[in-house]
Amino acid sequence: MASTHDFLLTTLAEHLGQHQKVLLGFSGGLDSTVLLHLLVRLRAQSPPLHDRQIALRAIHIHHGLNSNADLWVEHCRQVCTDWQVEFRTEKVKLDIRQNGVEAAARHARYRAFQHELQQDEILITAQHLDDQAETFLLALKRGSGPAGLSAMPSRMSFAGTTLIRPLLNVSRVELEAYAQAQRLQWVEDDSNQDDRYDRNFLRLNIMPLLHQRWPHFPHAVSRSASLCAEQEQLLDELLQASLDVLITTEGSISIPPLVNSSEAKRNALLRRWLNRSGIKMPTREQLQRIWSEVALARQDAEPRFRLGQEDIRRYRQQLWLVPQYQNLAGIILEWNIQQVLMLPDGLGKLSPSKKGGIRVRMPNDNEQVTIRFGVQGNIRIVGRQHSRHSKKLWQELGVAPWLRERIPLLYYNEKLIAALGTFITQEGQCLSDDEGISVQWQKGNLHM
């Protein structure tokens, strides 16, 4: 048994490598308790097993789903006190509207991890071999391709640092044996017995049968997941050159070169484009709709496809990934043009400026100054002899459709004076520098 335990310690040291600042996701359950104990042992023994002293912290996520959750927090706090580990707890709120409790809890948990991570600190979590097999089967149930069937990688980029799962080749039986030998105490989540949840259904009803029939089933699944991951890595390498050509400096992807690609190659390229922005992978049906309803929509259309919290839009023969912005139509903000004005939905602020911005005439005493969003009708701007309809003008000025409703419009009474950062109308023209005022827009969340 001692040799097995030493193997776990050596494996952990190999996964950590040169990393010395570690944040552990600590639920207080069997898996994370074993991993924390191993990390504490490794910290005490480094060197020789680890080249540097480990700075170890643990974070417990309070999901608010169980009546015993407060007791679990105190248990985790006491364990960390006993083992001299810095402890943090974070209470999260779950949004279960889209994907249910399990997915919402996971999303909230990793969002909290991301917020807590310090500079040069890695995140380490305690998923094990049986978790990997369950993840593979859940992906199979969803009809996932090789990317989904790759299940969980032992190492991946996360929040500007690295996420490591060092126990993916260790079974739950081995973890239990370690915990009993070390006389560890851990919490048991009674919700793990509720097989209404998909993962629990597999764990309670399916995995025992598979273990009984094929004792090495989790190891075989792990190999299949690794092979799928290898195939995805190979595709990444083969398609990298094509992606570099297709993706613009603004992050959009060019449509014309995709037209002559096979559907399989086009879908693979689109998936990798979306993955660069951290978007959850679409289904095959969703990819087909993105292509037919957005990329191939008629030329005068402004199509969009909603994917999670983002919209996929088309503009200038490119696909763009755009956040779902607040609708600003109808908003009217009164403004003392001599003062700072905060704009809605993270758009930044407006202020008078001695340098920069645009220069417009001062309002007359009887003119009320307001900021509005969205303009329709004919507009005559400085520098052009004739008026143009707003849609044509935005097109000529190269303003994407989703940005046209987010550019602050300066009005004096009902006269459009300027689209800040974009144009000045004839009604807003300043005839001399002495009588005008410069207005600067310090942009926030515009997503240009």
CSV table of C-alpha atoms in Angstrom, one decimal:
chain,number,residue,atom,x,y,z
A,1,MET,CA,0.0,0.0,0.0
A,2,ALA,CA,2.8,2.3,0.8
A,3,SER,CA,4.2,2.0,-2.7
A,4,THR,CA,0.8,3.0,-4.1
A,5,HIS,CA,0.7,6.0,-1.9
A,6,ASP,CA,4.2,7.0,-2.9
A,7,PHE,CA,3.2,6.6,-6.5
A,8,LEU,CA,0.4,9.1,-6.0
A,9,LEU,CA,2.8,11.6,-4.5
A,10,THR,CA,5.3,11.2,-7.3
A,11,THR,CA,2.6,11.5,-9.9
A,12,LEU,CA,1.3,14.7,-8.3
A,13,ALA,CA,4.9,16.1,-8.2
A,14,GLU,CA,5.3,15.4,-11.9
A,15,HIS,CA,2.0,17.2,-12.7
A,16,LEU,CA,3.0,20.3,-10.7
A,17,GLY,CA,6.4,20.5,-12.3
A,18,GLN,CA,7.9,23.9,-11.6
A,19,HIS,CA,4.6,25.5,-10.4
A,20,GLN,CA,4.8,26.7,-6.8
A,21,LYS,CA,1.6,28.6,-6.3
A,22,VAL,CA,-1.4,26.3,-6.1
A,23,LEU,CA,-5.1,27.0,-5.6
A,24,LEU,CA,-7.1,23.8,-4.9
A,25,GLY,CA,-10.9,23.5,-5.5
A,26,PHE,CA,-11.8,21.9,-2.1
A,27,SER,CA,-15.3,20.5,-1.7
A,28,GLY,CA,-14.5,18.6,1.4
A,29,GLY,CA,-15.5,15.3,-0.3
A,30,LEU,CA,-13.3,12.2,-0.6
A,31,ASP,CA,-11.5,13.2,-3.9
A,32,SER,CA,-10.5,16.8,-3.0
A,33,THR,CA,-9.6,15.7,0.6
A,34,VAL,CA,-7.2,13.1,-0.7
A,35,LEU,CA,-5.7,15.6,-3.1
A,36,LEU,CA,-5.3,18.3,-0.4
A,37,HIS,CA,-3.6,15.8,1.8
A,38,LEU,CA,-1.2,14.8,-1.0
A,39,LEU,CA,-0.4,18.5,-1.6
A,40,VAL,CA,0.2,19.1,2.1
A,41,ARG,CA,2.6,16.1,2.1
A,42,LEU,CA,4.3,17.3,-1.0
A,43,ARG,CA,4.7,20.7,0.5
A,44,ALA,CA,6.3,19.2,3.6
A,45,GLN,CA,8.7,17.0,1.5
A,46,SER,CA,9.8,19.6,-1.1
A,47,PRO,CA,12.5,19.2,-1.9
A,48,PRO,CA,13.3,16.4,-3.0
A,49,LEU,CA,9.9,15.6,-4.7
A,50,HIS,CA,9.3,19.2,-5.7
A,51,ASP,CA,12.0,21.6,-6.6
A,52,ARG,CA,10.4,24.6,-4.9
A,53,GLN,CA,8.4,25.3,-1.8
A,54,ILE,CA,4.7,25.1,-2.5
A,55,ALA,CA,2.4,28.0,-1.6
A,56,LEU,CA,-0.9,26.2,-1.1
A,57,ARG,CA,-4.4,27.7,-0.9
A,58,ALA,CA,-7.8,26.0,-0.9
A,59,ILE,CA,-11.2,27.5,-2.0
A,60,HIS,CA,-14.6,26.0,-1.1
A,61,ILE,CA,-17.6,26.9,-3.2
A,62,HIS,CA,-20.9,27.3,-1.3
A,63,HIS,CA,-23.6,26.5,-3.9
A,64,GLY,CA,-26.5,27.0,-1.5
A,65,LEU,CA,-28.1,23.8,-2.7
A,66,ASN,CA,-27.9,21.6,0.4
A,67,SER,CA,-29.1,22.2,4.0
A,68,ASN,CA,-25.7,21.0,5.2
A,69,ALA,CA,-23.8,23.4,3.1
A,70,ASP,CA,-22.8,25.7,6.0
A,71,LEU,CA,-21.6,22.6,8.0
A,72,TRP,CA,-19.4,21.6,5.0
A,73,VAL,CA,-17.8,25.1,5.0
A,74,GLU,CA,-16.9,24.7,8.6
A,75,HIS,CA,-15.5,21.2,8.1
A,76,CYS,CA,-13.3,22.5,5.2
A,77,ARG,CA,-12.2,25.4,7.2
A,78,GLN,CA,-11.2,23.2,10.2
A,79,VAL,CA,-9.3,20.8,7.9
A,80,CYS,CA,-7.3,23.6,6.4
A,81,THR,CA,-6.6,25.1,9.8
A,82,ASP,CA,-5.3,21.7,11.0
A,83,TRP,CA,-3.1,21.3,7.9
A,84,GLN,CA,-2.0,24.9,7.8
A,85,VAL,CA,-3.5,25.7,4.5
A,86,GLU,CA,-4.9,29.2,3.6
A,87,PHE,CA,-8.6,28.8,3.2
A,88,ARG,CA,-11.2,30.8,1.2
A,89,THR,CA,-14.9,30.2,0.7
A,90,GLU,CA,-17.2,31.7,-1.9
A,91,LYS,CA,-20.9,31.7,-2.0
A,92,VAL,CA,-22.4,31.6,-5.5
A,93,LYS,CA,-25.8,32.1,-7.1
A,94,LEU,CA,-26.9,29.7,-9.7
A,95,ASP,CA,-28.7,30.5,-13.0
A,96,ILE,CA,-30.5,27.3,-13.9
A,97,ARG,CA,-32.6,28.7,-16.7
A,98,GLN,CA,-30.6,27.3,-19.6
A,99,ASN,CA,-28.9,24.1,-18.7
A,100,GLY,CA,-30.2,22.9,-15.3
A,101,VAL,CA,-28.6,22.6,-11.9
A,102,GLU,CA,-25.5,20.5,-12.7
A,103,ALA,CA,-24.3,22.8,-15.5
A,104,ALA,CA,-25.2,26.0,-13.5
A,105,ALA,CA,-23.3,24.8,-10.5
A,106,ARG,CA,-20.2,23.9,-12.6
A,107,HIS,CA,-20.3,27.3,-14.4
A,108,ALA,CA,-20.6,29.2,-11.1
A,109,ARG,CA,-17.8,27.1,-9.5
A,110,TYR,CA,-15.3,27.8,-12.3
A,111,ARG,CA,-16.3,31.5,-12.5
A,112,ALA,CA,-15.5,31.7,-8.8
A,113,PHE,CA,-12.2,29.9,-9.3
A,114,GLN,CA,-11.3,32.4,-12.1
A,115,HIS,CA,-12.1,35.3,-9.9
A,116,GLU,CA,-10.0,34.0,-7.0
A,117,LEU,CA,-6.8,33.0,-8.9
A,118,GLN,CA,-3.8,35.1,-8.1
A,119,GLN,CA,-0.9,36.0,-10.5
A,120,ASP,CA,1.3,33.0,-11.3
A,121,GLU,CA,-1.1,30.6,-9.4
A,122,ILE,CA,-2.4,27.4,-11.0
A,123,LEU,CA,-5.8,25.8,-10.3
A,124,ILE,CA,-5.9,22.1,-9.3
A,125,THR,CA,-9.0,20.0,-9.1
A,126,ALA,CA,-9.7,16.4,-8.0
A,127,GLN,CA,-11.6,14.7,-10.8
A,128,HIS,CA,-10.5,11.0,-11.0
A,129,LEU,CA,-10.7,8.0,-13.4
A,130,ASP,CA,-14.4,7.2,-12.7
A,131,ASP,CA,-15.3,10.9,-13.2
A,132,GLN,CA,-13.6,10.7,-16.6
A,133,ALA,CA,-15.6,7.7,-17.7
A,134,GLU,CA,-18.8,9.4,-16.6
A,135,THR,CA,-17.9,12.5,-18.5
A,136,PHE,CA,-17.2,10.4,-21.6
A,137,LEU,CA,-20.6,8.7,-21.4
A,138,LEU,CA,-22.4,12.0,-20.8
A,139,ALA,CA,-20.8,13.4,-24.0
A,140,LEU,CA,-21.8,10.2,-25.8
A,141,LYS,CA,-25.4,10.7,-24.6
A,142,ARG,CA,-25.3,14.3,-26.1
A,143,GLY,CA,-24.1,13.0,-29.4
A,144,SER,CA,-20.7,14.8,-29.1
A,145,GLY,CA,-17.9,14.5,-31.6
A,146,PRO,CA,-14.2,13.9,-30.9
A,147,ALA,CA,-13.9,17.2,-29.0
A,148,GLY,CA,-16.6,16.3,-26.6
A,149,LEU,CA,-15.5,12.7,-26.3
A,150,SER,CA,-12.0,13.9,-25.4
A,151,ALA,CA,-13.7,14.4,-21.9
A,152,MET,CA,-11.4,16.1,-19.4
A,153,PRO,CA,-7.7,16.9,-20.2
A,154,SER,CA,-5.3,16.5,-17.4
A,155,ARG,CA,-3.9,19.9,-18.2
A,156,MET,CA,-5.4,22.9,-19.9
A,157,SER,CA,-5.3,26.7,-20.1
A,158,PHE,CA,-7.7,28.4,-17.8
A,159,ALA,CA,-8.1,32.1,-16.9
A,160,GLY,CA,-4.7,33.1,-18.1
A,161,THR,CA,-3.0,30.3,-16.2
A,162,THR,CA,-3.2,26.5,-16.0
A,163,LEU,CA,-5.8,24.0,-14.7
A,164,ILE,CA,-4.4,20.6,-13.7
A,165,ARG,CA,-6.3,17.4,-12.9
A,166,PRO,CA,-3.6,15.1,-11.5
A,167,LEU,CA,-5.9,12.2,-10.4
A,168,LEU,CA,-7.5,11.4,-13.8
A,169,ASN,CA,-5.7,8.0,-13.9
A,170,VAL,CA,-6.6,7.2,-10.3
A,171,SER,CA,-9.8,5.2,-9.5
A,172,ARG,CA,-12.2,6.1,-6.7
A,173,VAL,CA,-11.4,2.7,-5.1
A,174,GLU,CA,-7.7,3.7,-4.9
A,175,LEU,CA,-8.7,7.1,-3.4
A,176,GLU,CA,-10.8,5.4,-0.8
A,177,ALA,CA,-8.0,3.1,0.1
A,178,TYR,CA,-5.6,6.0,0.5
A,179,ALA,CA,-8.1,8.0,2.7
A,180,GLN,CA,-8.7,5.0,5.0
A,181,ALA,CA,-5.0,4.3,5.4
A,182,GLN,CA,-4.4,7.9,6.2
A,183,ARG,CA,-7.5,8.1,8.5
A,184,LEU,CA,-8.9,11.1,6.6
A,185,GLN,CA,-12.3,12.5,7.3
A,186,TRP,CA,-14.5,13.8,4.6
A,187,VAL,CA,-18.1,15.0,3.9
A,188,GLU,CA,-20.7,13.0,2.0
A,189,ASP,CA,-23.1,15.0,-0.1
A,190,ASP,CA,-26.5,13.2,0.2
A,191,SER,CA,-27.5,14.7,-3.2
A,192,ASN,CA,-25.1,12.3,-4.8
A,193,GLN,CA,-27.7,9.6,-4.2
A,194,ASP,CA,-30.3,11.5,-6.2
A,195,ASP,CA,-30.3,9.8,-9.6
A,196,ARG,CA,-32.5,12.5,-11.2
A,197,TYR,CA,-29.2,14.1,-12.0
A,198,ASP,CA,-27.6,12.6,-15.1
A,199,ARG,CA,-24.1,12.0,-13.6
A,200,ASN,CA,-25.6,10.4,-10.5
A,201,PHE,CA,-27.7,8.2,-12.6
A,202,LEU,CA,-24.6,6.9,-14.4
A,203,ARG,CA,-22.7,6.6,-11.1
A,204,LEU,CA,-25.4,4.7,-9.2
A,205,ASN,CA,-27.1,2.6,-11.9
A,206,ILE,CA,-24.8,2.2,-14.9
A,207,MET,CA,-21.2,2.3,-13.8
A,208,PRO,CA,-21.6,-0.6,-11.3
A,209,LEU,CA,-22.9,-2.9,-14.0
A,210,LEU,CA,-20.2,-1.9,-16.4
A,211,HIS,CA,-17.6,-2.5,-13.6
A,212,GLN,CA,-19.1,-5.9,-12.9
A,213,ARG,CA,-19.0,-7.0,-16.5
A,214,TRP,CA,-15.8,-5.3,-17.5
A,215,PRO,CA,-13.6,-4.4,-14.5
A,216,HIS,CA,-11.2,-2.3,-16.6
A,217,PHE,CA,-14.0,-0.4,-18.3
A,218,PRO,CA,-13.0,3.1,-16.9
A,219,HIS,CA,-9.4,2.6,-18.1
A,220,ALA,CA,-10.6,1.6,-21.6
A,221,VAL,CA,-12.8,4.7,-21.7
A,222,SER,CA,-9.9,6.9,-20.6
A,223,ARG,CA,-7.8,5.5,-23.5
A,224,SER,CA,-10.7,6.3,-25.9
A,225,ALA,CA,-10.9,9.8,-24.6
A,226,SER,CA,-7.1,10.2,-25.0
A,227,LEU,CA,-7.3,9.0,-28.6
A,228,CYS,CA,-10.1,11.4,-29.3
A,229,ALA,CA,-8.0,14.2,-27.8
A,230,GLU,CA,-5.1,13.2,-30.0
A,231,GLN,CA,-7.3,13.4,-33.1
A,232,GLU,CA,-8.5,16.8,-32.1
A,233,GLN,CA,-4.9,18.0,-31.5
A,234,LEU,CA,-3.9,16.7,-34.9
A,235,LEU,CA,-6.8,18.5,-36.5
A,236,ASP,CA,-5.8,21.7,-34.7
A,237,GLU,CA,-2.3,21.4,-36.1
A,238,LEU,CA,-3.5,20.7,-39.7
A,239,LEU,CA,-6.1,23.5,-39.7
A,240,GLN,CA,-4.0,26.1,-38.0
A,241,ALA,CA,-2.6,27.6,-41.2
A,242,SER,CA,-6.1,27.8,-42.7
A,243,LEU,CA,-7.4,29.5,-39.6
A,244,ASP,CA,-4.6,32.1,-39.6
A,245,VAL,CA,-5.7,33.1,-43.1
A,246,LEU,CA,-9.4,33.1,-42.4
A,247,ILE,CA,-9.5,34.9,-39.1
A,248,THR,CA,-9.1,38.7,-39.3
A,249,THR,CA,-7.2,41.0,-36.9
A,250,GLU,CA,-10.6,41.9,-35.4
A,251,GLY,CA,-11.4,38.3,-34.7
A,252,SER,CA,-14.1,37.8,-37.4
A,253,ILE,CA,-13.8,34.9,-39.9
A,254,SER,CA,-14.0,35.4,-43.7
A,255,ILE,CA,-16.9,33.7,-45.5
A,256,PRO,CA,-15.8,33.4,-49.2
A,257,PRO,CA,-13.0,30.9,-48.6
A,258,LEU,CA,-15.3,28.7,-46.7
A,259,VAL,CA,-17.8,28.5,-49.6
A,260,ASN,CA,-15.7,26.0,-51.5
A,261,SER,CA,-14.7,23.9,-48.5
A,262,SER,CA,-16.4,20.6,-47.7
A,263,GLU,CA,-19.0,20.7,-45.0
A,264,ALA,CA,-16.8,18.7,-42.7
A,265,LYS,CA,-13.8,21.1,-43.1
A,266,ARG,CA,-16.0,24.2,-42.9
A,267,ASN,CA,-17.6,22.9,-39.6
A,268,ALA,CA,-14.2,22.1,-38.2
A,269,LEU,CA,-12.9,25.6,-39.0
A,270,LEU,CA,-16.0,27.3,-37.6
A,271,ARG,CA,-15.8,25.2,-34.4
A,272,ARG,CA,-12.2,26.3,-33.9
A,273,TRP,CA,-13.0,29.9,-34.6
A,274,LEU,CA,-15.7,29.8,-31.9
A,275,ASN,CA,-13.5,27.9,-29.5
A,276,ARG,CA,-10.9,30.7,-29.6
A,277,SER,CA,-13.5,32.9,-27.9
A,278,GLY,CA,-14.4,30.3,-25.3
A,279,ILE,CA,-17.8,29.7,-26.8
A,280,LYS,CA,-19.6,26.4,-25.9
A,281,MET,CA,-19.4,24.2,-29.0
A,282,PRO,CA,-22.5,24.3,-31.1
A,283,THR,CA,-24.3,21.2,-32.4
A,284,ARG,CA,-24.1,20.1,-36.0
A,285,GLU,CA,-27.6,21.4,-36.5
A,286,GLN,CA,-26.6,24.8,-35.1
A,287,LEU,CA,-23.5,25.0,-37.4
A,288,GLN,CA,-25.7,24.2,-40.4
A,289,ARG,CA,-28.1,27.0,-39.4
A,290,ILE,CA,-25.2,29.5,-38.8
A,291,TRP,CA,-24.0,28.8,-42.3
A,292,SER,CA,-27.4,28.8,-44.1
A,293,GLU,CA,-29.2,31.5,-42.1
A,294,VAL,CA,-26.3,33.9,-41.5
A,295,ALA,CA,-23.4,33.3,-43.8
A,296,LEU,CA,-25.6,32.6,-46.9
A,297,ALA,CA,-28.4,35.0,-46.1
A,298,ARG,CA,-29.4,37.5,-48.9
A,299,GLN,CA,-27.0,40.4,-49.3
A,300,ASP,CA,-29.3,43.1,-48.0
A,301,ALA,CA,-30.2,41.2,-44.9
A,302,GLU,CA,-28.8,41.7,-41.4
A,303,PRO,CA,-29.0,38.2,-40.1
A,304,ARG,CA,-28.1,36.9,-36.6
A,305,PHE,CA,-28.0,33.6,-34.8
A,306,ARG,CA,-28.1,33.4,-31.0
A,307,LEU,CA,-25.5,31.0,-29.5
A,308,GLY,CA,-25.5,31.1,-25.7
A,309,GLN,CA,-24.8,34.6,-24.6
A,310,GLU,CA,-23.5,35.7,-28.0
A,311,ASP,CA,-24.9,36.6,-31.4
A,312,ILE,CA,-23.3,35.5,-34.6
A,313,ARG,CA,-23.7,38.3,-37.2
A,314,ARG,CA,-22.6,38.9,-40.8
A,315,TYR,CA,-20.9,42.0,-42.0
A,316,ARG,CA,-18.7,42.6,-45.0
A,317,GLN,CA,-18.6,39.0,-45.9
A,318,GLN,CA,-17.3,38.0,-42.5
A,319,LEU,CA,-18.9,36.3,-39.5
A,320,TRP,CA,-18.6,38.1,-36.2
A,321,LEU,CA,-19.2,37.0,-32.7
A,322,VAL,CA,-21.1,39.8,-30.9
A,323,PRO,CA,-22.3,40.1,-27.3
A,324,GLN,CA,-26.1,40.4,-26.7
A,325,TYR,CA,-26.3,44.1,-25.9
A,326,GLN,CA,-29.0,45.9,-24.0
A,327,ASN,CA,-31.5,47.5,-26.3
A,328,LEU,CA,-30.9,51.3,-26.0
A,329,ALA,CA,-33.7,52.4,-28.4
A,330,GLY,CA,-35.9,55.0,-26.8
A,331,ILE,CA,-33.4,56.1,-24.2
A,332,ILE,CA,-33.0,59.9,-23.8
A,333,LEU,CA,-30.4,61.3,-21.5
A,334,GLU,CA,-30.5,65.0,-20.6
A,335,TRP,CA,-27.0,66.4,-20.5
A,336,ASN,CA,-25.2,69.5,-19.2
A,337,ILE,CA,-22.6,69.6,-21.9
A,338,GLN,CA,-20.1,71.2,-19.6
A,339,GLN,CA,-20.1,68.1,-17.3
A,340,VAL,CA,-19.3,64.4,-17.5
A,341,LEU,CA,-22.1,62.1,-18.5
A,342,MET,CA,-22.0,58.3,-17.8
A,343,LEU,CA,-23.5,56.2,-20.6
A,344,PRO,CA,-25.7,53.1,-20.2
A,345,ASP,CA,-24.7,49.4,-20.7
A,346,GLY,CA,-20.9,50.0,-20.1
A,347,LEU,CA,-20.5,52.3,-23.1
A,348,GLY,CA,-18.2,54.7,-21.2
A,349,LYS,CA,-18.7,58.4,-20.6
A,350,LEU,CA,-18.9,61.7,-22.4
A,351,SER,CA,-17.1,64.8,-21.3
A,352,PRO,CA,-16.0,68.3,-22.5
A,353,SER,CA,-12.4,68.2,-23.7
A,354,LYS,CA,-9.6,70.6,-24.6
A,355,LYS,CA,-7.9,67.9,-26.7
A,356,GLY,CA,-9.4,65.2,-28.8
A,357,GLY,CA,-13.0,64.3,-29.5
A,358,ILE,CA,-15.2,66.2,-32.0
A,359,ARG,CA,-15.9,69.9,-32.0
A,360,VAL,CA,-19.5,71.1,-32.4
A,361,ARG,CA,-21.2,74.5,-32.0
A,362,MET,CA,-22.4,75.5,-28.5
A,363,PRO,CA,-26.1,75.0,-27.9
A,364,ASN,CA,-28.3,78.1,-27.8
A,365,ASP,CA,-29.9,79.1,-24.5
A,366,ASN,CA,-33.3,77.7,-25.7
A,367,GLU,CA,-31.8,74.4,-26.9
A,368,GLN,CA,-32.0,71.3,-24.6
A,369,VAL,CA,-29.0,69.0,-24.9
A,370,THR,CA,-29.8,65.2,-25.0
A,371,ILE,CA,-28.0,62.0,-25.9
A,372,ARG,CA,-30.0,59.4,-27.8
A,373,PHE,CA,-29.4,56.1,-29.6
A,374,GLY,CA,-30.5,54.9,-33.0
A,375,VAL,CA,-31.4,57.2,-35.9
A,376,GLN,CA,-33.6,56.9,-38.9
A,377,GLY,CA,-34.1,59.1,-41.9
A,378,ASN,CA,-31.9,61.4,-44.1
A,379,ILE,CA,-28.8,63.0,-42.6
A,380,ARG,CA,-26.5,65.7,-44.1
A,381,ILE,CA,-23.1,65.6,-42.5
A,382,VAL,CA,-20.2,68.0,-42.7
A,383,GLY,CA,-18.0,67.4,-45.7
A,384,ARG,CA,-20.8,66.2,-48.0
A,385,GLN,CA,-23.0,68.2,-50.3
A,386,HIS,CA,-26.1,65.9,-50.2
A,387,SER,CA,-27.9,64.1,-47.5
A,388,ARG,CA,-27.9,60.4,-47.2
A,389,HIS,CA,-30.3,57.9,-45.6
A,390,SER,CA,-29.0,56.8,-42.2
A,391,LYS,CA,-28.6,53.1,-43.3
A,392,LYS,CA,-26.6,54.1,-46.4
A,393,LEU,CA,-24.5,56.5,-44.4
A,394,TRP,CA,-23.6,53.9,-41.7
A,395,GLN,CA,-22.6,51.5,-44.5
A,396,GLU,CA,-20.4,54.1,-46.2
A,397,LEU,CA,-18.7,55.0,-42.9
A,398,GLY,CA,-18.0,51.3,-42.2
A,399,VAL,CA,-20.1,51.1,-39.0
A,400,ALA,CA,-21.3,47.5,-38.3
A,401,PRO,CA,-25.0,47.1,-37.9
A,402,TRP,CA,-24.8,46.1,-34.2
A,403,LEU,CA,-22.8,49.2,-33.4
A,404,ARG,CA,-25.2,51.7,-35.0
A,405,GLU,CA,-27.6,51.5,-32.1
A,406,ARG,CA,-24.7,52.0,-29.6
A,407,ILE,CA,-23.1,55.2,-30.9
A,408,PRO,CA,-24.2,58.2,-28.7
A,409,LEU,CA,-26.1,60.7,-30.7
A,410,LEU,CA,-25.9,64.4,-29.6
A,411,TYR,CA,-29.2,66.3,-30.0
A,412,TYR,CA,-30.0,70.0,-29.5
A,413,ASN,CA,-33.8,69.9,-29.1
A,414,GLU,CA,-34.9,67.7,-32.0
A,415,LYS,CA,-31.8,68.5,-34.2
A,416,LEU,CA,-29.2,65.8,-34.6
A,417,ILE,CA,-25.8,67.5,-34.0
A,418,ALA,CA,-23.4,64.6,-34.1
A,419,ALA,CA,-22.8,60.9,-33.9
A,420,LEU,CA,-20.0,61.0,-31.4
A,421,GLY,CA,-16.7,59.6,-32.7
A,422,THR,CA,-18.2,59.3,-36.2
A,423,PHE,CA,-19.7,62.4,-37.9
A,424,ILE,CA,-21.0,66.0,-37.3
A,425,THR,CA,-24.2,67.2,-39.1
A,426,GLN,CA,-24.6,70.5,-40.9
A,427,GLU,CA,-26.7,71.7,-38.0
A,428,GLY,CA,-23.9,71.0,-35.6
A,429,GLN,CA,-21.0,72.5,-37.5
A,430,CYS,CA,-18.8,74.9,-35.6
A,431,LEU,CA,-18.0,77.9,-37.7
A,432,SER,CA,-15.1,79.0,-35.5
A,433,ASP,CA,-13.0,77.4,-32.8
A,434,ASP,CA,-13.9,80.3,-30.4
A,435,GLU,CA,-17.6,79.5,-30.3
A,436,GLY,CA,-17.5,75.7,-30.2
A,437,ILE,CA,-17.0,73.0,-27.7
A,438,SER,CA,-15.1,69.7,-28.0
A,439,VAL,CA,-16.8,66.6,-26.8
A,440,GLN,CA,-14.9,63.4,-26.1
A,441,TRP,CA,-16.3,59.9,-25.8
A,442,GLN,CA,-14.2,57.6,-23.6
A,443,LYS,CA,-15.4,54.3,-24.9
A,444,GLY,CA,-16.3,51.3,-22.7
A,445,ASN,CA,-17.9,48.1,-23.9
A,446,LEU,CA,-18.5,48.9,-27.6
A,447,HIS,CA,-17.0,45.7,-29.1
A,448,MET,CA,-15.6,47.5,-32.2
